[in-house]
């Protein structure tokens, strides 16, 4: 985890409201994410973890409230200012969300083609570097997503998320579907890239092992808002039924035991 952090928020959400028809997902949600931290976003099914991520990056429009990233309002996604802002973050969706008709290297090149004017050879070289940084072997560069295992697709998705050297990375359930060994290795990869590249990481997850292993702080979504934000030690002290069940249940004790053995 990053040793140097700033108390100034890199993401600032205030009074967020989001509904789908008659179903309100967020109602008055507030959240700050500090520069240089790994923030884990947790909550029960239907609490809108991925919906929150998609609003912050501009893929969904909130019904009300304020969202600022790097001090800029992201609610208007139509202008050049938003396109410039978008270059400063990367997103890894569940299972990588790769383009099936492109190779791994071409997938990583895609944001560079869209955002940068680079010679073909330089773009290909940079993409290869990012693929290697994500821990994929040389022979994976020219494979298609259908030729990869689930874990390799996730690493390719992460390579694409860092292709533009972002300051901020959004990860949506990065370890979902991985076996325990693969998930632990992916946690180490996230922590290593965060430290090496100086990233801020916004990570939606249900994986207790990830929360214990790499998150600086955790935000709990419940009751249509952020119910609590704090370190793992602070989460353990919160007297709320869902929070206590989640952080004191059998899976949490197993995750804590696993951390103690590392």
PDB file of C-alpha atoms in Angstrom:
ATOM      1  CA  UNK A   1       0.000   0.000   0.000  1.00  0.00           C
ATOM      2  CA  UNK A   2       1.040   3.534  -0.729  1.00  0.00           C
ATOM      3  CA  UNK A   3       2.877   5.140   2.169  1.00  0.00           C
ATOM      4  CA  UNK A   4       2.318   8.709   1.028  1.00  0.00           C
ATOM      5  CA  UNK A   5      -1.290   9.861   0.943  1.00  0.00           C
ATOM      6  CA  UNK A   6      -3.019  13.234   0.765  1.00  0.00           C
ATOM      7  CA  UNK A   7      -6.024  14.209   2.846  1.00  0.00           C
ATOM      8  CA  UNK A   8      -7.363  16.171  -0.140  1.00  0.00           C
ATOM      9  CA  UNK A   9     -10.000  14.063  -1.924  1.00  0.00           C
ATOM     10  CA  UNK A  10      -9.272  12.980  -5.468  1.00  0.00           C
ATOM     11  CA  UNK A  11     -12.933  11.900  -5.701  1.00  0.00           C
ATOM     12  CA  UNK A  12     -15.632  13.948  -3.985  1.00  0.00           C
ATOM     13  CA  UNK A  13     -19.289  12.854  -4.006  1.00  0.00           C
ATOM     14  CA  UNK A  14     -22.008  14.881  -2.268  1.00  0.00           C
ATOM     15  CA  UNK A  15     -25.745  14.304  -1.980  1.00  0.00           C
ATOM     16  CA  UNK A  16     -25.830  11.685  -4.753  1.00  0.00           C
ATOM     17  CA  UNK A  17     -29.287  10.468  -5.764  1.00  0.00           C
ATOM     18  CA  UNK A  18     -29.888   7.709  -8.309  1.00  0.00           C
ATOM     19  CA  UNK A  19     -33.113   5.869  -9.085  1.00  0.00           C
ATOM     20  CA  UNK A  20     -34.215   3.340 -11.668  1.00  0.00           C
ATOM     21  CA  UNK A  21     -37.959   3.760 -12.082  1.00  0.00           C
ATOM     22  CA  UNK A  22     -39.483   3.600  -8.624  1.00  0.00           C
ATOM     23  CA  UNK A  23     -36.402   1.949  -7.112  1.00  0.00           C
ATOM     24  CA  UNK A  24     -34.006   4.376  -5.419  1.00  0.00           C
ATOM     25  CA  UNK A  25     -30.460   3.029  -5.193  1.00  0.00           C
ATOM     26  CA  UNK A  26     -28.675   6.064  -3.732  1.00  0.00           C
ATOM     27  CA  UNK A  27     -30.298   8.816  -1.705  1.00  0.00           C
ATOM     28  CA  UNK A  28     -27.982  11.495  -0.320  1.00  0.00           C
ATOM     29  CA  UNK A  29     -24.759   9.510  -0.709  1.00  0.00           C
ATOM     30  CA  UNK A  30     -21.489  11.245   0.302  1.00  0.00           C
ATOM     31  CA  UNK A  31     -17.971   9.909  -0.220  1.00  0.00           C
ATOM     32  CA  UNK A  32     -14.372  11.173  -0.350  1.00  0.00           C
ATOM     33  CA  UNK A  33     -11.494   9.144  -1.788  1.00  0.00           C
ATOM     34  CA  UNK A  34      -8.010  10.403  -0.921  1.00  0.00           C
ATOM     35  CA  UNK A  35      -5.134  10.614  -3.338  1.00  0.00           C
ATOM     36  CA  UNK A  36      -2.790   7.627  -3.037  1.00  0.00           C
ATOM     37  CA  UNK A  37      -5.085   5.220  -1.195  1.00  0.00           C
ATOM     38  CA  UNK A  38      -6.730   1.927  -2.077  1.00  0.00           C
ATOM     39  CA  UNK A  39     -10.397   2.393  -1.225  1.00  0.00           C
ATOM     40  CA  UNK A  40     -12.556  -0.745  -1.023  1.00  0.00           C
ATOM     41  CA  UNK A  41     -16.281  -0.328  -1.728  1.00  0.00           C
ATOM     42  CA  UNK A  42     -18.461  -3.013  -0.124  1.00  0.00           C
ATOM     43  CA  UNK A  43     -22.138  -3.582   0.496  1.00  0.00           C
ATOM     44  CA  UNK A  44     -24.924  -6.089   0.173  1.00  0.00           C
ATOM     45  CA  UNK A  45     -26.538  -7.094  -3.102  1.00  0.00           C
ATOM     46  CA  UNK A  46     -28.460  -4.212  -4.650  1.00  0.00           C
ATOM     47  CA  UNK A  47     -26.720  -1.452  -2.702  1.00  0.00           C
ATOM     48  CA  UNK A  48     -25.357   0.060  -5.919  1.00  0.00           C
ATOM     49  CA  UNK A  49     -21.611  -0.486  -5.688  1.00  0.00           C
ATOM     50  CA  UNK A  50     -21.106  -0.776  -9.444  1.00  0.00           C
ATOM     51  CA  UNK A  51     -23.769   1.885 -10.021  1.00  0.00           C
ATOM     52  CA  UNK A  52     -21.698   4.286  -7.936  1.00  0.00           C
ATOM     53  CA  UNK A  53     -18.565   3.483  -9.949  1.00  0.00           C
ATOM     54  CA  UNK A  54     -20.395   4.029 -13.238  1.00  0.00           C
ATOM     55  CA  UNK A  55     -21.722   7.394 -12.090  1.00  0.00           C
ATOM     56  CA  UNK A  56     -18.277   8.582 -11.037  1.00  0.00           C
ATOM     57  CA  UNK A  57     -16.758   7.709 -14.428  1.00  0.00           C
ATOM     58  CA  UNK A  58     -19.671   9.233 -16.329  1.00  0.00           C
ATOM     59  CA  UNK A  59     -21.327   6.094 -17.704  1.00  0.00           C
ATOM     60  CA  UNK A  60     -24.494   6.786 -15.699  1.00  0.00           C
ATOM     61  CA  UNK A  61     -25.940  10.193 -14.932  1.00  0.00           C
ATOM     62  CA  UNK A  62     -27.076  10.839 -11.338  1.00  0.00           C
ATOM     63  CA  UNK A  63     -30.523  12.267 -10.709  1.00  0.00           C
ATOM     64  CA  UNK A  64     -29.097  14.775  -8.236  1.00  0.00           C
ATOM     65  CA  UNK A  65     -25.922  15.558  -6.335  1.00  0.00           C
ATOM     66  CA  UNK A  66     -22.326  16.491  -7.072  1.00  0.00           C
ATOM     67  CA  UNK A  67     -19.454  14.351  -8.351  1.00  0.00           C
ATOM     68  CA  UNK A  68     -15.974  15.819  -8.665  1.00  0.00           C
ATOM     69  CA  UNK A  69     -12.829  13.993  -9.799  1.00  0.00           C
ATOM     70  CA  UNK A  70      -9.529  15.911  -9.657  1.00  0.00           C
ATOM     71  CA  UNK A  71     -11.661  18.907  -8.659  1.00  0.00           C
ATOM     72  CA  UNK A  72     -13.649  18.790 -11.919  1.00  0.00           C
ATOM     73  CA  UNK A  73     -17.398  18.196 -12.270  1.00  0.00           C
ATOM     74  CA  UNK A  74     -17.968  14.943 -14.166  1.00  0.00           C
ATOM     75  CA  UNK A  75     -21.733  15.171 -14.603  1.00  0.00           C
ATOM     76  CA  UNK A  76     -21.382  16.806 -18.029  1.00  0.00           C
ATOM     77  CA  UNK A  77     -19.762  14.160 -20.228  1.00  0.00           C
ATOM     78  CA  UNK A  78     -20.322  15.939 -23.537  1.00  0.00           C
ATOM     79  CA  UNK A  79     -17.393  18.340 -23.669  1.00  0.00           C
ATOM     80  CA  UNK A  80     -13.647  18.352 -24.286  1.00  0.00           C
ATOM     81  CA  UNK A  81     -12.998  18.943 -20.576  1.00  0.00           C
ATOM     82  CA  UNK A  82     -14.501  15.554 -19.727  1.00  0.00           C
ATOM     83  CA  UNK A  83     -12.541  13.823 -22.477  1.00  0.00           C
ATOM     84  CA  UNK A  84      -9.328  15.317 -21.115  1.00  0.00           C
ATOM     85  CA  UNK A  85     -10.321  14.307 -17.587  1.00  0.00           C
ATOM     86  CA  UNK A  86     -11.060  10.740 -18.690  1.00  0.00           C
ATOM     87  CA  UNK A  87      -7.447  10.333 -19.793  1.00  0.00           C
ATOM     88  CA  UNK A  88      -6.418  10.626 -16.139  1.00  0.00           C
ATOM     89  CA  UNK A  89      -8.220   7.449 -15.044  1.00  0.00           C
ATOM     90  CA  UNK A  90      -8.525   3.840 -16.160  1.00  0.00           C
ATOM     91  CA  UNK A  91     -11.327   1.358 -15.607  1.00  0.00           C
ATOM     92  CA  UNK A  92     -11.267  -2.409 -15.286  1.00  0.00           C
ATOM     93  CA  UNK A  93     -14.734  -3.915 -15.521  1.00  0.00           C
ATOM     94  CA  UNK A  94     -15.763  -7.382 -14.365  1.00  0.00           C
ATOM     95  CA  UNK A  95     -14.013 -10.181 -16.275  1.00  0.00           C
ATOM     96  CA  UNK A  96     -11.922  -7.575 -18.119  1.00  0.00           C
ATOM     97  CA  UNK A  97     -14.647  -6.575 -20.651  1.00  0.00           C
ATOM     98  CA  UNK A  98     -12.158  -7.017 -23.491  1.00  0.00           C
ATOM     99  CA  UNK A  99     -12.927  -6.595 -27.179  1.00  0.00           C
ATOM    100  CA  UNK A 100     -13.323 -10.186 -28.361  1.00  0.00           C
ATOM    101  CA  UNK A 101     -12.115  -9.463 -31.909  1.00  0.00           C
ATOM    102  CA  UNK A 102      -8.827  -7.892 -30.753  1.00  0.00           C
ATOM    103  CA  UNK A 103      -5.716  -9.532 -29.346  1.00  0.00           C
ATOM    104  CA  UNK A 104      -4.509  -8.725 -25.847  1.00  0.00           C
ATOM    105  CA  UNK A 105      -1.974  -6.229 -27.170  1.00  0.00           C
ATOM    106  CA  UNK A 106      -4.565  -4.625 -29.463  1.00  0.00           C
ATOM    107  CA  UNK A 107      -6.977  -4.310 -26.538  1.00  0.00           C
ATOM    108  CA  UNK A 108      -4.326  -2.445 -24.565  1.00  0.00           C
ATOM    109  CA  UNK A 109      -3.539  -0.281 -27.594  1.00  0.00           C
ATOM    110  CA  UNK A 110      -7.212   0.714 -28.007  1.00  0.00           C
ATOM    111  CA  UNK A 111      -7.205   3.615 -25.487  1.00  0.00           C
ATOM    112  CA  UNK A 112      -3.929   4.852 -26.970  1.00  0.00           C
ATOM    113  CA  UNK A 113      -5.463   4.876 -30.468  1.00  0.00           C
ATOM    114  CA  UNK A 114      -8.435   6.842 -29.151  1.00  0.00           C
ATOM    115  CA  UNK A 115      -6.593   9.349 -26.973  1.00  0.00           C
ATOM    116  CA  UNK A 116      -3.018   9.683 -28.264  1.00  0.00           C
ATOM    117  CA  UNK A 117      -1.255  10.317 -31.560  1.00  0.00           C
ATOM    118  CA  UNK A 118       1.609   7.825 -31.479  1.00  0.00           C
ATOM    119  CA  UNK A 119       3.603   6.031 -34.166  1.00  0.00           C
ATOM    120  CA  UNK A 120       2.485   2.430 -34.590  1.00  0.00           C
ATOM    121  CA  UNK A 121       5.776   0.949 -33.375  1.00  0.00           C
ATOM    122  CA  UNK A 122       5.845   3.098 -30.226  1.00  0.00           C
ATOM    123  CA  UNK A 123       2.204   2.337 -29.422  1.00  0.00           C
ATOM    124  CA  UNK A 124       2.848  -1.386 -29.840  1.00  0.00           C
ATOM    125  CA  UNK A 125       5.940  -1.213 -27.627  1.00  0.00           C
ATOM    126  CA  UNK A 126       4.130   0.690 -24.876  1.00  0.00           C
ATOM    127  CA  UNK A 127       1.225  -1.751 -24.983  1.00  0.00           C
ATOM    128  CA  UNK A 128       3.656  -4.646 -24.626  1.00  0.00           C
ATOM    129  CA  UNK A 129       5.182  -3.020 -21.550  1.00  0.00           C
ATOM    130  CA  UNK A 130       1.754  -2.642 -19.924  1.00  0.00           C
ATOM    131  CA  UNK A 131       0.880  -6.260 -20.683  1.00  0.00           C
ATOM    132  CA  UNK A 132       4.090  -7.402 -18.992  1.00  0.00           C
ATOM    133  CA  UNK A 133       3.436  -5.096 -16.025  1.00  0.00           C
ATOM    134  CA  UNK A 134       0.112  -6.874 -15.559  1.00  0.00           C
ATOM    135  CA  UNK A 135       1.974 -10.167 -15.200  1.00  0.00           C
ATOM    136  CA  UNK A 136       1.055 -11.800 -18.499  1.00  0.00           C
ATOM    137  CA  UNK A 137       3.629 -13.952 -20.305  1.00  0.00           C
ATOM    138  CA  UNK A 138       5.083 -12.965 -23.663  1.00  0.00           C
ATOM    139  CA  UNK A 139       3.040 -15.567 -25.517  1.00  0.00           C
ATOM    140  CA  UNK A 140      -0.225 -13.996 -24.303  1.00  0.00           C
ATOM    141  CA  UNK A 141       0.287 -10.720 -26.163  1.00  0.00           C
ATOM    142  CA  UNK A 142      -1.089 -11.964 -29.483  1.00  0.00           C
ATOM    143  CA  UNK A 143      -3.839 -14.183 -28.097  1.00  0.00           C
ATOM    144  CA  UNK A 144      -7.533 -13.375 -28.255  1.00  0.00           C
ATOM    145  CA  UNK A 145      -9.652 -13.135 -25.078  1.00  0.00           C
ATOM    146  CA  UNK A 146     -11.337 -16.458 -25.858  1.00  0.00           C
ATOM    147  CA  UNK A 147      -7.916 -18.136 -25.668  1.00  0.00           C
ATOM    148  CA  UNK A 148      -7.250 -16.888 -22.132  1.00  0.00           C
ATOM    149  CA  UNK A 149      -8.206 -18.157 -18.697  1.00  0.00           C
ATOM    150  CA  UNK A 150     -10.393 -15.990 -16.492  1.00  0.00           C
ATOM    151  CA  UNK A 151      -7.405 -14.795 -14.491  1.00  0.00           C
ATOM    152  CA  UNK A 152      -5.468 -13.889 -17.621  1.00  0.00           C
ATOM    153  CA  UNK A 153      -8.441 -11.929 -19.001  1.00  0.00           C
ATOM    154  CA  UNK A 154      -8.538  -9.939 -15.776  1.00  0.00           C
ATOM    155  CA  UNK A 155      -4.828  -9.174 -16.064  1.00  0.00           C
ATOM    156  CA  UNK A 156      -5.344  -8.085 -19.665  1.00  0.00           C
ATOM    157  CA  UNK A 157      -8.190  -5.840 -18.513  1.00  0.00           C
ATOM    158  CA  UNK A 158      -5.929  -4.338 -15.878  1.00  0.00           C
ATOM    159  CA  UNK A 159      -3.203  -3.763 -18.491  1.00  0.00           C
ATOM    160  CA  UNK A 160      -5.724  -1.849 -20.596  1.00  0.00           C
ATOM    161  CA  UNK A 161      -6.819   0.173 -17.547  1.00  0.00           C
ATOM    162  CA  UNK A 162      -3.242   1.421 -17.034  1.00  0.00           C
ATOM    163  CA  UNK A 163      -2.475   1.903 -20.733  1.00  0.00           C
ATOM    164  CA  UNK A 164      -2.602   5.721 -20.542  1.00  0.00           C
ATOM    165  CA  UNK A 165      -0.546   5.971 -17.325  1.00  0.00           C
ATOM    166  CA  UNK A 166      -3.540   7.073 -15.234  1.00  0.00           C
ATOM    167  CA  UNK A 167      -3.435   8.610 -11.772  1.00  0.00           C
ATOM    168  CA  UNK A 168      -6.647   6.857 -10.746  1.00  0.00           C
ATOM    169  CA  UNK A 169      -7.885   3.314 -11.454  1.00  0.00           C
ATOM    170  CA  UNK A 170     -11.398   1.950 -10.969  1.00  0.00           C
ATOM    171  CA  UNK A 171     -11.662  -1.821 -10.429  1.00  0.00           C
ATOM    172  CA  UNK A 172     -15.045  -3.585 -10.480  1.00  0.00           C
ATOM    173  CA  UNK A 173     -14.875  -6.916  -8.623  1.00  0.00           C
ATOM    174  CA  UNK A 174     -11.307  -7.636  -9.768  1.00  0.00           C
ATOM    175  CA  UNK A 175     -10.970 -10.989  -7.985  1.00  0.00           C
ATOM    176  CA  UNK A 176     -14.490 -12.329  -8.590  1.00  0.00           C
ATOM    177  CA  UNK A 177     -14.412 -15.846  -9.998  1.00  0.00           C
ATOM    178  CA  UNK A 178     -10.751 -16.467  -9.198  1.00  0.00           C
ATOM    179  CA  UNK A 179      -9.579 -19.314  -7.007  1.00  0.00           C
ATOM    180  CA  UNK A 180      -8.017 -18.301  -3.672  1.00  0.00           C
ATOM    181  CA  UNK A 181      -4.445 -18.536  -4.967  1.00  0.00           C
ATOM    182  CA  UNK A 182      -5.255 -16.569  -8.109  1.00  0.00           C
ATOM    183  CA  UNK A 183      -7.140 -13.948  -6.100  1.00  0.00           C
ATOM    184  CA  UNK A 184      -4.232 -13.520  -3.683  1.00  0.00           C
ATOM    185  CA  UNK A 185      -1.812 -13.088  -6.587  1.00  0.00           C
ATOM    186  CA  UNK A 186      -4.096 -10.504  -8.163  1.00  0.00           C
ATOM    187  CA  UNK A 187      -4.259  -8.597  -4.863  1.00  0.00           C
ATOM    188  CA  UNK A 188      -0.458  -8.512  -4.803  1.00  0.00           C
ATOM    189  CA  UNK A 189      -0.431  -7.264  -8.400  1.00  0.00           C
ATOM    190  CA  UNK A 190      -2.831  -4.426  -7.569  1.00  0.00           C
ATOM    191  CA  UNK A 191      -0.772  -3.412  -4.540  1.00  0.00           C
ATOM    192  CA  UNK A 192       2.463  -3.541  -6.521  1.00  0.00           C
ATOM    193  CA  UNK A 193       1.125  -1.441  -9.397  1.00  0.00           C
ATOM    194  CA  UNK A 194      -0.409   1.045  -6.962  1.00  0.00           C
ATOM    195  CA  UNK A 195       2.913   1.518  -5.199  1.00  0.00           C
ATOM    196  CA  UNK A 196       5.009   1.551  -8.377  1.00  0.00           C
ATOM    197  CA  UNK A 197       2.797   3.904 -10.371  1.00  0.00           C
ATOM    198  CA  UNK A 198       1.539   6.040  -7.478  1.00  0.00           C
ATOM    199  CA  UNK A 199      -2.082   5.162  -8.225  1.00  0.00           C
ATOM    200  CA  UNK A 200      -5.257   5.907  -6.346  1.00  0.00           C
ATOM    201  CA  UNK A 201      -7.455   2.800  -6.499  1.00  0.00           C
ATOM    202  CA  UNK A 202     -11.263   2.727  -6.229  1.00  0.00           C
ATOM    203  CA  UNK A 203     -12.120  -0.958  -5.873  1.00  0.00           C
ATOM    204  CA  UNK A 204     -15.604  -2.440  -5.766  1.00  0.00           C
ATOM    205  CA  UNK A 205     -15.293  -5.851  -4.142  1.00  0.00           C
ATOM    206  CA  UNK A 206     -16.975  -8.465  -2.009  1.00  0.00           C
ATOM    207  CA  UNK A 207     -13.683 -10.247  -1.347  1.00  0.00           C
ATOM    208  CA  UNK A 208     -12.843 -10.048   2.340  1.00  0.00           C
ATOM    209  CA  UNK A 209      -9.318 -11.281   1.682  1.00  0.00           C
ATOM    210  CA  UNK A 210      -8.724  -8.251  -0.575  1.00  0.00           C
ATOM    211  CA  UNK A 211     -10.092  -5.884   2.048  1.00  0.00           C
ATOM    212  CA  UNK A 212      -7.795  -7.269   4.729  1.00  0.00           C
ATOM    213  CA  UNK A 213      -4.769  -7.562   2.439  1.00  0.00           C
ATOM    214  CA  UNK A 214      -4.535  -4.327   0.457  1.00  0.00           C
ATOM    215  CA  UNK A 215      -7.204  -1.722   1.283  1.00  0.00           C
ATOM    216  CA  UNK A 216      -6.224   1.411   3.196  1.00  0.00           C
ATOM    217  CA  UNK A 217      -9.856   2.311   3.884  1.00  0.00           C
ATOM    218  CA  UNK A 218     -13.265   0.764   3.272  1.00  0.00           C
ATOM    219  CA  UNK A 219     -16.598   2.399   2.452  1.00  0.00           C
ATOM    220  CA  UNK A 220     -19.746   0.446   3.350  1.00  0.00           C
ATOM    221  CA  UNK A 221     -22.836   1.055   1.195  1.00  0.00           C
ATOM    222  CA  UNK A 222     -26.105   0.408   3.021  1.00  0.00           C
ATOM    223  CA  UNK A 223     -29.452   2.136   3.500  1.00  0.00           C
ATOM    224  CA  UNK A 224     -28.985   3.957   0.136  1.00  0.00           C
ATOM    225  CA  UNK A 225     -25.889   5.821   1.304  1.00  0.00           C
ATOM    226  CA  UNK A 226     -22.345   5.361   2.551  1.00  0.00           C
ATOM    227  CA  UNK A 227     -23.031   4.056   6.024  1.00  0.00           C
ATOM    228  CA  UNK A 228     -19.412   4.120   7.221  1.00  0.00           C
ATOM    229  CA  UNK A 229     -15.883   4.828   6.001  1.00  0.00           C
ATOM    230  CA  UNK A 230     -12.712   3.809   7.766  1.00  0.00           C
ATOM    231  CA  UNK A 231      -9.843   1.406   8.179  1.00  0.00           C
ATOM    232  CA  UNK A 232     -10.368  -2.286   8.760  1.00  0.00           C
ATOM    233  CA  UNK A 233      -9.776  -1.780  12.495  1.00  0.00           C
ATOM    234  CA  UNK A 234     -12.461   0.909  12.518  1.00  0.00           C
ATOM    235  CA  UNK A 235     -14.883  -1.348  10.622  1.00  0.00           C
ATOM    236  CA  UNK A 236     -14.474  -3.979  13.318  1.00  0.00           C
ATOM    237  CA  UNK A 237     -15.760  -1.517  15.930  1.00  0.00           C
ATOM    238  CA  UNK A 238     -18.960  -0.429  14.133  1.00  0.00           C
ATOM    239  CA  UNK A 239     -22.161  -1.605  15.810  1.00  0.00           C
ATOM    240  CA  UNK A 240     -24.491  -2.065  12.848  1.00  0.00           C
ATOM    241  CA  UNK A 241     -26.150  -5.419  12.047  1.00  0.00           C
ATOM    242  CA  UNK A 242     -24.900  -5.771   8.446  1.00  0.00           C
ATOM    243  CA  UNK A 243     -21.447  -4.422   9.217  1.00  0.00           C
ATOM    244  CA  UNK A 244     -21.007  -6.716  12.204  1.00  0.00           C
ATOM    245  CA  UNK A 245     -22.216  -9.763  10.284  1.00  0.00           C
ATOM    246  CA  UNK A 246     -19.931  -8.973   7.348  1.00  0.00           C
ATOM    247  CA  UNK A 247     -16.762  -8.134   9.272  1.00  0.00           C
ATOM    248  CA  UNK A 248     -17.189 -10.570  12.169  1.00  0.00           C
ATOM    249  CA  UNK A 249     -18.670 -13.583  10.374  1.00  0.00           C
ATOM    250  CA  UNK A 250     -16.898 -16.880   9.618  1.00  0.00           C
ATOM    251  CA  UNK A 251     -15.513 -15.688   6.272  1.00  0.00           C
ATOM    252  CA  UNK A 252     -14.084 -12.559   7.899  1.00  0.00           C
ATOM    253  CA  UNK A 253     -12.406 -14.609  10.616  1.00  0.00           C
ATOM    254  CA  UNK A 254     -10.942 -16.893   7.960  1.00  0.00           C
ATOM    255  CA  UNK A 255      -9.645 -13.872   6.011  1.00  0.00           C
ATOM    256  CA  UNK A 256      -8.104 -12.431   9.168  1.00  0.00           C
ATOM    257  CA  UNK A 257      -6.448 -15.770   9.947  1.00  0.00           C
ATOM    258  CA  UNK A 258      -5.089 -15.913   6.399  1.00  0.00           C
ATOM    259  CA  UNK A 259      -3.632 -12.433   6.721  1.00  0.00           C
ATOM    260  CA  UNK A 260      -1.977 -13.365   9.984  1.00  0.00           C
ATOM    261  CA  UNK A 261      -0.231 -16.322   8.319  1.00  0.00           C
ATOM    262  CA  UNK A 262       1.254 -14.231   5.481  1.00  0.00           C
TER     263      UNK A 262
END
